[in-house]
Coordinates of C-alpha atoms and ligand atoms in Angstrom, one line a residue:
Chain A
X1 CA 34.3 -6.1 -11.0
X2 CA 32.1 -3.5 -12.6
X3 CA 31.3 -4.9 -16.0
X4 CA 28.1 -4.4 -17.9
X5 CA 26.0 -7.5 -18.4
X6 CA 26.1 -8.9 -14.9
X7 CA 22.6 -10.2 -15.6
X8 CA 23.4 -11.6 -19.1
X9 CA 23.6 -15.3 -18.2
X10 CA 20.2 -15.2 -16.5
X11 CA 18.7 -13.2 -19.4
X12 CA 19.9 -15.8 -21.9
X13 CA 18.5 -18.5 -19.7
X14 CA 15.1 -16.9 -20.0
X15 CA 15.0 -17.4 -23.8
X16 CA 14.5 -21.1 -23.4
X17 CA 12.4 -21.0 -20.3
X18 CA 8.6 -21.3 -20.3
X19 CA 6.7 -18.1 -19.5
X20 CA 5.6 -17.7 -15.9
X21 CA 2.2 -16.4 -17.0
X22 CA -0.5 -18.7 -18.1
X23 CA -2.9 -18.3 -21.1
X24 CA -6.1 -17.5 -19.3
X25 CA -8.9 -18.6 -19.9
X26 CA -7.5 -21.7 -21.5
X27 CA -5.3 -22.4 -18.6
X28 CA -6.3 -21.4 -15.1
X29 CA -4.6 -21.0 -11.8
X30 CA -6.5 -22.4 -8.9
X31 CA -7.1 -19.8 -6.3
X32 CA -6.5 -20.8 -2.7
X33 CA -9.5 -22.1 -0.8
X34 CA -9.1 -19.2 1.6
X35 CA -9.9 -16.6 -1.1
X36 CA -12.7 -14.2 -0.3
X37 CA -14.9 -14.5 -3.4
X38 CA -18.6 -14.5 -4.1
X39 CA -20.6 -15.3 -1.0
X40 CA -23.2 -18.0 -0.6
X41 CA -26.3 -17.2 1.5
X42 CA -28.2 -19.8 3.5
X43 CA -31.7 -18.5 3.9
X44 CA -32.7 -21.2 6.3
X45 CA -30.1 -20.2 8.9
X46 CA -30.9 -16.4 8.8
X47 CA -32.7 -14.9 11.7
X48 CA -33.3 -11.5 10.1
X49 CA -31.2 -9.7 12.7
X50 CA -29.6 -7.2 10.2
X51 CA -26.1 -7.3 11.7
X52 CA -24.6 -8.1 8.3
X53 CA -26.1 -5.0 6.7
X54 CA -25.1 -2.8 9.6
X55 CA -21.4 -3.7 9.3
X56 CA -21.1 -3.8 5.6
X57 CA -18.6 -1.0 4.7
X58 CA -19.9 -0.4 1.2
X59 CA -23.7 -0.9 1.4
X60 CA -23.5 -4.0 -0.8
X61 CA -25.4 -5.9 1.8
X62 CA -28.9 -4.5 2.4
X63 CA -32.0 -5.8 4.2
X64 CA -35.1 -6.5 2.1
X65 CA -38.4 -8.1 2.8
X66 CA -38.9 -11.0 0.4
X67 CA -41.8 -13.5 0.7
X68 CA -42.6 -12.2 4.2
X69 CA -39.1 -12.6 5.6
X70 CA -36.6 -9.8 6.2
X71 CA -33.3 -10.9 4.8
X72 CA -30.1 -9.5 3.3
X73 CA -29.5 -9.2 -0.5
X74 CA -25.9 -8.7 -1.7
X75 CA -25.1 -6.6 -4.7
X76 CA -21.7 -7.6 -5.9
X77 CA -21.3 -4.4 -7.9
X78 CA -20.7 -2.7 -4.6
X79 CA -19.1 -5.5 -2.7
X80 CA -15.5 -5.2 -1.7
X81 CA -15.2 -8.8 -0.6
X82 CA -14.1 -8.0 2.9
X83 CA -16.1 -10.8 4.4
X84 CA -17.2 -8.6 7.3
X85 CA -20.9 -9.7 6.7
X86 CA -19.9 -13.3 7.1
X87 CA -18.0 -12.5 10.3
X88 CA -20.8 -10.4 11.8
X89 CA -23.5 -13.0 11.2
X90 CA -24.3 -14.8 14.4
X91 CA -25.8 -17.8 12.6
X92 CA -23.1 -18.4 9.9
X93 CA -25.7 -17.8 7.2
X94 CA -23.2 -16.2 5.0
X95 CA -20.3 -18.2 3.6
X96 CA -17.5 -16.8 1.4
X97 CA -16.6 -19.1 -1.5
X98 CA -13.5 -18.8 -3.7
X99 CA -15.5 -18.1 -6.8
X100 CA -14.0 -15.0 -8.4
X101 CA -15.0 -14.8 -12.1
X102 CA -17.8 -12.4 -11.6
X103 CA -17.7 -10.3 -14.8
X104 CA -21.1 -9.4 -16.2
X105 CA -22.6 -7.0 -18.8
X106 CA -25.0 -4.8 -16.9
X107 CA -25.1 -3.1 -13.6
X108 CA -27.2 -4.9 -11.1
X109 CA -26.8 -8.3 -12.7
X110 CA -24.6 -9.8 -10.0
X111 CA -27.0 -10.1 -7.1
X112 CA -26.7 -12.8 -4.5
X113 CA -29.9 -13.7 -2.8
Chain B
X1 CA 20.9 30.5 -22.2
X2 CA 18.2 31.9 -19.9
X3 CA 16.3 29.9 -17.3
X4 CA 13.5 27.7 -18.5
X5 CA 10.5 26.6 -16.4
X6 CA 9.4 23.1 -17.2
X7 CA 6.2 21.7 -15.9
X8 CA 6.3 17.9 -15.2
X9 CA 2.8 16.7 -14.5
X10 CA 0.1 16.6 -13.4
X11 CA -0.1 14.3 -16.4
X12 CA 3.3 13.1 -17.5
X13 CA 4.8 9.9 -18.8
X14 CA 7.5 10.0 -16.1
X15 CA 5.0 10.0 -13.3
X16 CA 2.9 7.2 -12.2
X17 CA 0.5 9.4 -10.4
X18 CA -0.7 12.9 -11.0
X19 CA 1.4 15.5 -9.2
X20 CA 3.0 18.6 -10.5
X21 CA 6.7 19.4 -10.4
X22 CA 7.6 22.8 -11.9
X23 CA 11.3 22.6 -12.6
X24 CA 13.4 25.6 -13.3
X25 CA 16.2 24.6 -15.6
X26 CA 19.5 26.3 -16.4
X27 CA 20.6 24.3 -19.4
X28 CA 20.3 20.7 -18.4
X29 CA 20.7 21.5 -14.7
X30 CA 17.8 21.7 -12.3
X31 CA 18.1 24.9 -10.2
X32 CA 14.7 25.0 -8.5
X33 CA 11.7 22.8 -8.0
X34 CA 8.2 23.7 -7.0
X35 CA 6.0 20.8 -6.0
X36 CA 2.2 21.1 -6.1
X37 CA 0.1 18.4 -4.6
X38 CA -3.6 17.7 -4.3
X39 CA -4.6 16.2 -7.6
X40 CA -5.7 12.8 -6.2
X41 CA -7.2 13.9 -2.9
X42 CA -9.9 11.5 -2.0
X43 CA -11.3 12.9 1.3
X44 CA -10.9 9.6 3.1
X45 CA -10.3 11.3 6.5
X46 CA -13.7 13.1 6.2
X47 CA -15.4 9.9 5.0
X48 CA -14.2 8.1 8.0
X49 CA -16.1 10.4 10.3
X50 CA -19.4 9.0 8.9
X51 CA -18.6 5.3 9.3
X52 CA -18.4 3.0 12.2
X53 CA -15.1 1.7 13.5
X54 CA -15.8 -1.7 11.9
X55 CA -16.5 -0.2 8.5
X56 CA -13.5 2.0 8.8
X57 CA -11.2 -1.0 9.0
X58 CA -11.8 -1.6 5.3
X59 CA -11.7 2.1 4.4
X60 CA -8.3 2.9 6.0
X61 CA -6.9 -0.2 4.2
X62 CA -7.7 1.5 0.9
X63 CA -5.7 4.6 1.6
X64 CA -2.8 2.8 -0.1
X65 CA -2.7 0.1 -2.6
X66 CA 0.7 -1.1 -1.5
X67 CA 1.2 -0.5 2.2
X68 CA -2.4 -1.1 2.9
X69 CA -1.6 -3.1 6.0
X70 CA 0.5 -0.4 7.7
X71 CA -2.6 1.9 7.7
X72 CA -4.9 -0.7 9.2
X73 CA -2.3 -1.5 11.8
X74 CA -2.2 2.1 12.8
X75 CA -5.9 2.4 12.9
X76 CA -6.4 -0.6 15.0
X77 CA -3.6 0.4 17.3
X78 CA -5.3 3.7 17.8
X79 CA -8.7 2.3 18.6
X80 CA -7.2 -0.4 20.9
X81 CA -5.3 2.2 22.8
X82 CA -8.4 4.3 23.5
X83 CA -10.4 1.1 24.4
X84 CA -7.5 -0.1 26.6
X85 CA -7.4 -3.5 25.0
X86 CA -4.4 -5.8 25.0
X87 CA -4.4 -8.0 22.0
X88 CA -3.3 -11.7 22.3
X89 CA 0.3 -12.5 21.7
X90 CA -0.5 -14.7 18.7
X91 CA -2.3 -11.9 17.0
X92 CA 0.7 -9.6 17.6
X93 CA 2.9 -12.1 15.8
X94 CA 0.5 -12.5 12.9
X95 CA 0.3 -8.8 12.5
X96 CA 4.1 -8.5 12.4
X97 CA 4.1 -11.3 9.8
X98 CA 1.9 -9.3 7.6
X99 CA 3.8 -6.1 8.2
X100 CA 6.9 -7.8 7.0
X101 CA 5.4 -9.6 4.1
X102 CA 4.1 -6.3 3.0
X103 CA 7.5 -4.8 3.3
X104 CA 8.9 -7.6 1.2
X105 CA 6.4 -7.2 -1.6
X106 CA 6.7 -3.4 -1.5
X107 CA 10.5 -3.5 -1.8
X108 CA 10.5 -6.0 -4.6
X109 CA 8.0 -3.8 -6.3
X110 CA 10.1 -0.7 -5.8
X111 CA 13.2 -2.4 -7.1
X112 CA 11.3 -3.1 -10.3
X113 CA 9.9 0.4 -10.6
X114 CA 13.4 1.8 -10.1
X115 CA 14.7 -0.5 -12.8
X116 CA 11.9 0.7 -15.1
X117 CA 12.7 4.3 -14.4
X118 CA 16.2 4.0 -15.6
X119 CA 15.1 2.0 -18.7
X120 CA 16.2 -1.3 -17.2
X121 CA 13.0 -3.2 -17.7
X122 CA 14.7 -6.6 -17.4
X123 CA 15.1 -5.9 -13.7
X124 CA 11.5 -4.8 -13.5
X125 CA 10.3 -8.1 -15.0
X126 CA 12.4 -10.2 -12.7
X127 CA 11.5 -8.5 -9.4
X128 CA 7.8 -8.4 -10.2
X129 CA 7.9 -12.1 -11.0
X130 CA 9.5 -12.7 -7.6
X131 CA 7.0 -10.5 -5.9
X132 CA 4.3 -12.9 -7.0
X133 CA 5.6 -15.3 -4.4
X134 CA 4.9 -12.9 -1.6
X135 CA 1.5 -12.0 -3.1
X136 CA 0.6 -15.7 -3.2
X137 CA 1.5 -16.1 0.4
X138 CA -0.6 -13.1 1.4
X139 CA -3.5 -14.3 -0.6
X140 CA -3.2 -17.8 0.8
X141 CA -3.4 -16.6 4.4
X142 CA -5.7 -13.6 4.1
X143 CA -7.8 -14.3 1.1
X144 CA -6.7 -11.3 -0.9
X145 CA -3.6 -10.1 -2.6
X146 CA -3.7 -6.4 -1.7
X147 CA -6.4 -5.6 0.8
X148 CA -5.8 -8.4 3.3
X149 CA -8.6 -7.4 5.7
X150 CA -6.6 -9.2 8.3
X151 CA -7.1 -6.9 11.3
X152 CA -10.1 -6.8 13.6
X153 CA -10.2 -4.4 16.5
X154 CA -8.7 -6.5 19.2
X155 CA -6.6 -8.9 17.1
X156 CA -6.6 -10.5 13.7
X157 CA -9.5 -12.2 11.8
X158 CA -7.7 -15.2 10.4
X159 CA -5.2 -17.6 11.8
X160 CA -2.0 -18.9 10.3
X161 CA -2.1 -22.7 10.1
X162 CA 0.8 -25.1 10.3
X163 CA 0.4 -25.6 6.5
X164 CA 0.7 -21.9 5.9
X165 CA 3.8 -21.6 8.1
X166 CA 5.5 -24.3 6.0
X167 CA 4.6 -22.5 2.8
X168 CA 5.8 -19.1 4.2
X169 CA 9.2 -20.6 5.1
X170 CA 9.5 -22.2 1.6
X171 CA 8.7 -18.8 0.1
X172 CA 11.4 -17.2 2.3
X173 CA 14.0 -19.6 1.1
X174 CA 13.2 -18.8 -2.5
X175 CA 13.1 -15.0 -1.9
X176 CA 16.4 -15.1 0.0
X177 CA 18.1 -16.6 -3.0
X178 CA 16.6 -14.0 -5.3
X179 CA 17.6 -11.2 -2.9
X180 CA 21.2 -12.4 -2.9
X181 CA 21.1 -12.2 -6.7
X182 CA 19.7 -8.6 -6.6
X183 CA 22.3 -7.6 -4.1
X184 CA 25.0 -8.8 -6.5
X185 CA 23.3 -7.1 -9.4
X186 CA 22.7 -3.8 -7.6
X187 CA 26.3 -3.3 -6.7
X188 CA 27.9 -4.7 -9.8
X189 CA 25.6 -4.0 -12.8
X190 CA 26.9 -1.1 -14.7
X191 CA 23.4 -0.2 -16.0
X192 CA 22.4 0.5 -12.4
X193 CA 25.6 2.1 -11.2
X194 CA 25.8 4.6 -14.1
X195 CA 22.3 5.9 -13.3
X196 CA 22.3 5.7 -9.5
X197 CA 25.7 6.4 -8.2
X198 CA 26.1 10.0 -6.9
X199 CA 22.7 10.9 -8.2
X200 CA 20.1 12.6 -6.1
X201 CA 22.3 13.5 -3.2
X202 CA 20.7 14.1 0.2
X203 CA 23.3 15.0 2.8
X204 CA 22.8 13.7 6.3
X205 CA 22.3 17.2 7.6
X206 CA 19.7 17.9 4.9
X207 CA 17.9 14.7 5.6
X208 CA 17.6 15.8 9.3
X209 CA 16.6 19.3 8.4
X210 CA 13.8 18.2 6.1
X211 CA 12.8 15.3 8.4
X212 CA 13.1 12.6 5.8
X213 CA 11.8 9.2 6.9
X214 CA 12.2 5.5 6.1
X215 CA 14.7 4.2 3.6
X216 CA 15.3 7.7 2.2
X217 CA 16.6 8.8 5.6
X218 CA 18.4 5.6 6.3
X219 CA 20.3 5.9 3.0
X220 CA 21.6 9.2 4.3
X221 CA 23.1 7.6 7.3
X222 CA 20.3 8.3 9.8
X223 CA 19.4 5.4 12.0
X224 CA 15.7 5.9 12.2
X225 CA 13.2 3.0 12.3
X226 CA 10.0 3.1 14.2
X227 CA 10.2 -0.7 14.6
X228 CA 13.3 -0.1 16.8
X229 CA 12.6 3.4 18.2
X230 CA 9.0 2.8 19.4
X231 CA 8.4 -0.9 19.0
X232 CA 4.8 -2.0 18.2
X233 CA 3.2 -5.4 17.4
X234 CA 5.9 -7.9 18.3
X235 CA 9.0 -6.0 17.2
X236 CA 10.2 -5.7 20.8
X237 CA 10.9 -9.5 21.0
X238 CA 12.0 -9.8 17.4
X239 CA 15.7 -9.6 16.6
X240 CA 16.7 -7.5 13.5
X241 CA 19.0 -4.8 12.4
X242 CA 18.3 -1.3 11.1
X243 CA 20.0 -1.0 7.7
X244 CA 21.7 2.3 6.9
X245 CA 24.2 3.4 4.3
X246 CA 26.1 6.7 4.0
X247 CA 26.4 7.1 0.3
X248 CA 23.5 9.6 0.4
X249 CA 22.5 8.8 -3.2
X250 CA 20.0 6.8 -5.2
X251 CA 22.3 3.8 -5.1
X252 CA 22.3 3.9 -1.3
X253 CA 18.5 3.8 -1.4
X254 CA 18.6 0.7 -3.6
X255 CA 21.1 -0.9 -1.3
X256 CA 19.1 -0.1 1.9
X257 CA 16.0 -1.6 0.4
X258 CA 17.7 -4.7 -0.9
X259 CA 19.3 -5.3 2.5
X260 CA 16.0 -4.7 4.3
X261 CA 14.6 -7.6 2.3
X262 CA 17.1 -9.9 4.2
X263 CA 16.1 -8.4 7.5
X264 CA 12.4 -9.0 6.7
X265 CA 13.1 -12.6 5.8
X266 CA 15.0 -12.9 9.1
X267 CA 12.1 -11.5 11.0
X268 CA 9.6 -13.7 9.3
X269 CA 11.6 -16.8 10.0
X270 CA 11.8 -15.8 13.7
X271 CA 8.1 -15.2 13.8
X272 CA 7.3 -18.6 12.2
X273 CA 9.6 -20.4 14.7
X274 CA 8.2 -18.7 17.8
X275 CA 4.5 -18.2 16.9
X276 CA 2.8 -18.4 20.3
X277 CA -0.3 -20.5 20.7
X278 CA -3.6 -19.2 21.9
X279 CA -6.4 -16.8 20.9
X280 CA -6.2 -14.5 17.9
X281 CA -8.7 -11.9 18.9
X282 CA -10.2 -10.3 22.0
X283 CA -13.7 -9.0 21.9
X284 CA -14.0 -5.3 21.6
X285 CA -17.0 -3.1 22.2
X286 CA -18.5 -1.2 19.3
X287 CA -18.5 2.1 21.0
X288 CA -15.2 3.8 21.7
X289 CA -15.1 6.2 24.7
X290 CA -14.0 9.7 24.4
X291 CA -10.3 10.1 23.9
X292 CA -7.3 10.8 21.7
X293 CA -4.6 8.6 20.4
X294 CA -1.7 8.6 18.0
X295 CA 0.1 5.7 16.4
X296 CA 3.0 5.4 14.1
X297 CA 4.4 2.4 12.2
X298 CA 7.3 1.8 10.0
X299 CA 5.6 1.4 6.6
X300 CA 7.8 0.2 3.7
X301 CA 8.3 3.8 2.7
X302 CA 8.9 5.2 6.2
X303 CA 7.0 6.5 9.2
X304 CA 3.3 6.3 8.7
X305 CA 1.5 8.4 11.3
X306 CA -2.2 8.3 12.3
X307 CA -4.2 10.4 14.8
X308 CA -7.7 9.5 16.1
X309 CA -10.1 11.5 18.3
X310 CA -13.1 9.6 19.5
X311 CA -16.3 11.0 21.1
X312 CA -17.9 8.0 22.8
X313 CA -20.0 6.9 19.7
X314 CA -19.5 4.2 17.2
X315 CA -17.8 6.6 14.8
X316 CA -14.6 8.6 15.0
X317 CA -14.8 12.4 15.5
X318 CA -11.6 13.2 13.6
X319 CA -9.0 11.1 11.9
X320 CA -5.8 12.3 10.5
X321 CA -3.2 10.4 8.4
X322 CA 0.3 11.5 7.5
X323 CA 1.9 9.1 5.1
X324 CA 5.7 8.8 4.5
X325 CA 5.6 10.3 1.1
X326 CA 4.4 13.6 2.4
X327 CA 7.2 13.6 4.9
X328 CA 9.8 12.9 2.2
X329 CA 8.6 15.6 -0.3
X330 CA 10.6 18.5 1.2
X331 CA 13.7 16.3 1.1
X332 CA 12.9 15.3 -2.5
X333 CA 12.9 19.0 -3.5
X334 CA 16.3 19.3 -2.0
X335 CA 17.6 16.2 -3.8
X336 CA 16.4 17.4 -7.2
X337 CA 18.3 20.7 -7.0
X338 CA 21.5 20.6 -9.0
X339 CA 20.8 17.4 -10.8
X340 CA 20.3 16.8 -14.5
X341 CA 16.8 16.8 -15.9
X342 CA 17.2 13.2 -17.2
X343 CA 17.7 12.1 -13.6
X344 CA 14.5 13.6 -12.3
X345 CA 12.4 10.4 -12.8
X346 CA 14.7 8.1 -11.0
X347 CA 15.2 10.6 -8.1
X348 CA 11.5 11.0 -7.7
X349 CA 11.1 7.2 -7.8
X350 CA 13.9 6.7 -5.3
X351 CA 11.7 8.0 -2.4
X352 CA 9.2 5.4 -3.5
X353 CA 6.5 8.0 -3.8
X354 CA 2.9 7.1 -3.3
X355 CA 1.0 10.2 -4.2
X356 CA -2.5 8.9 -3.9
X357 CA -2.2 8.2 -0.2
X358 CA -0.2 11.3 0.5
X359 CA -2.5 13.9 -1.1
X360 CA -3.7 16.8 1.0
X361 CA -6.2 19.6 0.2
X362 CA -4.3 22.6 -0.9
X363 CA -5.4 25.9 0.6
X364 CA -4.6 29.0 -1.5
X365 CA -4.2 32.0 0.7
X366 CA -4.3 35.4 -0.8
X367 CA -2.7 35.9 -4.2
X368 CA 0.7 34.3 -3.7
X369 CA 0.3 32.3 -6.9
X370 CA -0.7 33.8 -10.2
X371 CA -4.0 32.5 -11.6
X372 CA -7.4 32.4 -10.1
X373 CA -9.6 30.1 -8.1
X374 CA -12.3 28.4 -10.1
X375 CA -15.1 26.4 -8.6
X376 CA -16.4 23.1 -10.1
X377 CA -19.5 24.6 -11.8
X378 CA -17.5 27.4 -13.5
X379 CA -14.9 24.8 -14.6
X380 CA -17.7 22.7 -16.1
X381 CA -19.2 25.6 -18.0
X382 CA -15.7 26.7 -19.2
X383 CA -15.0 23.2 -20.6
X384 CA -18.4 23.1 -22.4
X385 CA -17.7 26.4 -24.0
X386 CA -14.1 25.4 -24.9
X387 CA -15.3 22.3 -26.7
X388 CA -18.2 24.2 -28.4
X389 CA -15.8 26.8 -29.7
X390 CA -13.9 24.1 -31.5
X391 CA -17.0 22.5 -32.9
X392 CA -16.8 19.4 -30.7
X393 CA -19.7 18.0 -28.9
X394 CA -19.2 17.9 -25.2
Ligands
LIG401 S1 -18.2 -8.9 1.8 FE1 -18.0 -6.9 2.8 S2 -18.6 -5.5 1.2 FE2 -19.3 -7.5 0.5 S3 -21.4 -7.6 1.3 FE3 -20.1 -8.5 2.9 S4 -19.6 -6.9 4.3 FE4 -20.4 -5.9 2.4
LIG402 S1 -26.4 -11.3 10.1 FE1 -26.9 -13.4 9.5 S2 -28.7 -13.9 10.6 FE2 -28.5 -11.7 10.7 S3 -29.7 -10.9 9.0 FE3 -27.6 -11.1 8.3 S4 -27.5 -13.2 7.4 FE4 -29.4 -13.1 8.6

C-alpha cells in the first residue's frame, strides 16, 4: 500500500494538540537535580590544595590569594560545567547546583567566589 | 550542452557545515565530484598534547556534538589499555547504556535531518520531538544533554539509580512505539519513497572498495559492526543483531537506522535488567607509562578510530582520531556519480556526515591545483584592500 499521506491522520491530530514547547520565561521546565549548573563554593571547607585548578580543563577555576587565604575563584565565562573541580576536591568544598540561568551583560560578571 | 562545474559549499544552504563539493554536471546528471575538506579544522589533536589526561576527557568529548560519547569511550579505553586497568562490570554496563542512548538520539536526529533534506519537515518535527525523550534521559543521569562527562579513566563518574532505571525503561516503551510508527512511515510514505528509492546507489563491491563504515556499509549488505566484530564495553554479553539491507540506496540507509533503533532499545532493556552491582570506578594513576594503543568503537555513524601514544608523563605525546565521516567520504563521491543534482543534498545527508569532527588539515603538494597558497597575514591585508576599494570600512 504505497499511498501518499501515510502520516495524514497524525498530522491532523496535531492541529488540536497543545504544543510540546513551553513559553519560556513565563513557563519553565524544571531541570533534573542532577544537572551540572553553577557551582557553590564552601570557603570554610577549602584547604587551599589547588587540585581543582590543576584539573580544570578550561582554566575557569584558578587559585587566588584573597584575605590571606589561597583559594579557587571560578569564572563562569570559561566554565564548561564538567564538574571535574568538584570531583577533584578532596574536601567537597565545591558543589554543583542545578542553577542554569546565567546570562549576563559583560564579560567577567559571572564570577563564583 | 557542455559540462558545467558547480561549486556547492563551503557556504551553501544545502550543507549544514562548511565543506566544498565541486560537482561536474552534464545537464542534470552528476558526472564527477571533487570533495575538499578542511574548513572546520580545529586542531584538537594538537591541543590534546598540551593537556593532562583528566583535562582531555572533556576535550575529546567536544570533538563531536552528537556522538560525543563514542569519542570519550575510545579515549578512556586507550588510556586504560596502556595503564592495564580493568574497569568494574557495572561501569562497563553504564558505558554501554550511554553508547546506546547516544545511538538512539543520533538516529532520531538523522531521521529528522533526512526528512528535512527532502523537504519533508513534518518528519523532522516529529522525530526531533521524540528525540527529546532520550535527551531528557541523558540529562537526568549525567547532568547534561550533549556533553555527558560520564567517563572517568577507570570507570564512570555517575551511577544509575533504581529511579533512573525505571525512567529509562519507560522512555524505551515510548520510543519503541514511535519507532514502529517510523518504520511504517519509512516503507509506505510516498514522500520518502519517491526521494529515497534507488537514489545514491552504493554497490556492495564499491562499499568494500572504498571502505565504507557504519550504516552506510550495512545498507550495502556488508555485515560490519565493531560491537560484534571486536566487542568492547559490555557488548560481548549483550544480545543484539546487526542490521543490514541490500537495497544499496538511501532508502536502505533509512531502514537500517530505523531498525537499529529497535536493536538499541533491546540492548538498553537487557542492560537495565542485568545491571551488575558494585563499584563504578577503579582508581587510576595520573601518569601514564610509555606505550601505544588503538581503540575503535561503533559510533552512530560508523567506526570511530582513536590512536594514543603516551610517554610516561601526565600528557599524551600524540593523539589521532579518524571519525566515520572521513571513512565514508570516498564512498560518498562514488554514490554521487550518475545521480541528479537535486538528489545531492539527500545523498550527502544519507551518510550522516559530521564534517566538524572529521576535518583534517589539507596539505597542498606542488601545483596540482590551480590557485596559490596564501598565508593568514596576506589574506587579512587582501581583505582590507578589497573592502577599501569598495569604499567600505573594514
Ligand atoms: S566545572 Fe569544569 S570547567 Fe568549570 S570550573 Fe569546574 S573543572 Fe573548570
Ligand atoms: S580542591 Fe577543594 S580544597 Fe583544594 S583548593 Fe580546590 S576547593 Fe580548596
